[in-house]
Amino acid sequence: MTFRRLILLAAAAFAAAPAMAEPARDPEIEALIGKMTLEEKAGQLNMVSFVPMHETKFDPITKGLKDGTVGSLFNVHGFETARELQKRALDSRLKIPLILALDVVHGYRVIFPTPLAQAASFDIEAIRRSEDIASREAAADGVNLLLTPMLDVSRDARWGRVVEGPGESSYLASRIAEARVKGVDGDGGHSFAKSCVKHFGANGAVEGGRDYTAQDISERGLRETYLPPFRAAADAGTQCMMSAFNAPDGAPTVINRRLLTDVLRGEWGFKGVVTSDFKAIHETVTHGVAEDDRSAAKLAFTAGADLDMESRAFVEHLPLLVRESEIEPAALDEAVRRVLTLKKSLGLFKDPMRGLTAAPQAALKPEHLAASQDLAEKSFVLLKNKDRALPFAPDVNDVALIGPLGDAPADTLGPWAGRGEPSETVTLRMGLEKRLGEGKVTFTPGGTAAASREEEIEAAVETARRADVVVLALGEKFDQSGEGASRAELGLPGDQMALASAVLALGKPTVVVVFAGRPLALTELAEKAPAVLYAWQPGTMGGAALAAVLMGDVSPSGRLPMTMPRALGQVPIHHDQRITGRPYDPTDPYTSGYRDQSPEPLYPFGHGLAYTDFAYGAPTIARPTLRRGEDQTVTVRVTNVGKRPGVAVPQLYVRPLSARVARPARELRGFARVELAPGETREVALKLKPEDFGYWTSGAGFEIAAGGVEVMTGPDAEDTKSARFEYRP
Ligand code: BGC
């Protein structure tokens, strides 16, 4: 193919932001900057973890607030605390109010399913609503900046933090990014806090699944996989980004000027605040790229970081760096201006408590609980349902609930449960008991998630033997995923597989409910169990949502946002792996596979069953030839061919056929959630833009090849039918 056949597209989504006139400066902020000492300026760039108000421990913060050397606090919650802290800040010389930040990752008081579980819903509006609620609840308690959403695309299930993120598809992650930012930031009213998107860069590109590591990422990997959700968040208007811990191209992100300044500010036009992650500036010394905190401060500041979270390097070194002419005074003013602008847009200058006069009501709001249950129900993924083991018959009488996760409130909430209370959480046991009525559920844990003694397994088998149906509640504890919780094994922890095997050997109608923060490798379990429902960590209303789905009040409608491996050795595995010159052929060992295992997933990305069946037609294309500036419409016909209502999630994948670089066999580029009554057919139209099949080249940036484009539609990434069209710009 000649270069001329390749059309360089300066498409809006790819191009540098148009040069815009600088907005007029705010006189109030300029007056303030004019009065500030260098120490006070550096103080505005200093974000410190709040330590509970024991006077001894609190002293440094009291001092910092008084002399203006602490401008933001995180790990703060509670109306009274917020009021006291703001009061102390207002006692300082310049009376500058505080940013009070907190990680609010999947809810504040009412806890929603984990972000990965939410991604499984493929319901963008429900995700937006969850953030709207979290933001209102947190703001009502005095928090004004939420350290969320976490947008790290991740393909390695060993990494504990996959639970906080949007999964493996950069397209799905980008749609979620927009929804989350809009949800947190709301309509700009003061009942909302603001988002601080994290972790800008390629934080999900970990090596060996371990925290804080980085693969050596190519520019293409960054541009195509890891950066798009952050671009979507910037376009959706977030005013704060947290830089990643890791160093995807050598320089740790917090001192990576190319990423923080050239890409984020230069190309994307981001005007907000960039914060470091926890102690990340100091840790560049450990990385071995800065000699000491002074040079770390200089490197991070000149790279484009505005806020120093917890390293105290900015507050200690920036004033002297300016005095010694190593940093431009105007650059310091610019960073301070950004932070003050964020404070102003939060309404803090008008009223540091943003209209709050009293602590919020203690009781959880029924409409927030209902939204959490709705999202939980939508997030469960029915992986297998042999002989329609689910749903249970309405008159089911005697249910054996077995397993360490059956009545585990903290594990039902998940790893980053804000101010959610285990005591307010509906476990699976509670949900089933409430739904079925008194005395119909017998619970035997069969050990803990860590270990089962023989007699505990025997007791569980006895309970199962006497029941009509069995629910096995297995999986991970809340602290087996999340930050600092990577795993080198992806099986069920402890002796849970032995427990499951003993119970399943009875041959009773048995359903496994898996609680987990990541896709586990469950090949043996999936072979033995008639039905497997993936529940993730479903939040405050998890047990009620599970009972509704098990009993068939609601049909499961979640789809996998990460590919489920057959075996640990397949990880990282994802739907958009590149085609090799020798794609896998089970009859030919000299193709891209393993000697001891199929390279194919146990369940592909996008997989999820319902209580009915759907038939998918082949895609039809609106324009056999697509021209520059036009959008394509791909239509797929879906019919509910079963006897129950259900939600189909038709998915659109794409592959350019004449690209200059090897492309993934398929990449998700569209989806819809469609409710269908029995017998109902819908034609679902999915839009495709030329940039959806563009790609990054090292020499020429993003380009879109003229030529054939294959589109694939179907119920998951593997079960697709295809059509093609020509792109002739
Ligand atoms: C995490 C961030 C978090 C910060 C503050 C860090 O360790 O990586 O996601 O926002 O701590 O709690």
XYZ file of C-alpha atoms in Angstrom, residues 31-41 44 62-69 87-97:
31
model
C -5.210 39.974 44.126
C -4.635 37.007 46.377
C -1.584 35.825 44.464
C -0.248 39.366 44.658
C -0.339 39.244 48.457
C 1.190 35.785 48.903
C 4.690 35.041 50.122
C 6.644 32.318 48.342
C 5.992 30.042 51.320
C 2.251 30.636 51.121
C 2.300 29.948 47.395
C -1.234 26.082 48.210
C -2.912 22.997 62.858
C 0.324 24.824 62.297
C 0.215 24.258 58.540
C -3.300 25.609 58.330
C -2.418 28.603 60.441
C 0.698 29.646 58.557
C -0.783 28.798 55.161
C 1.675 26.042 54.296
C -12.477 27.377 60.291
C -8.791 26.921 61.050
C -7.848 27.695 57.455
C -9.866 30.887 57.665
C -7.833 31.881 60.723
C -4.723 32.075 58.544
C -3.365 35.391 57.229
C -4.916 35.102 53.777
C -7.998 33.124 54.803
C -7.806 30.703 51.900
C -10.243 27.784 52.251
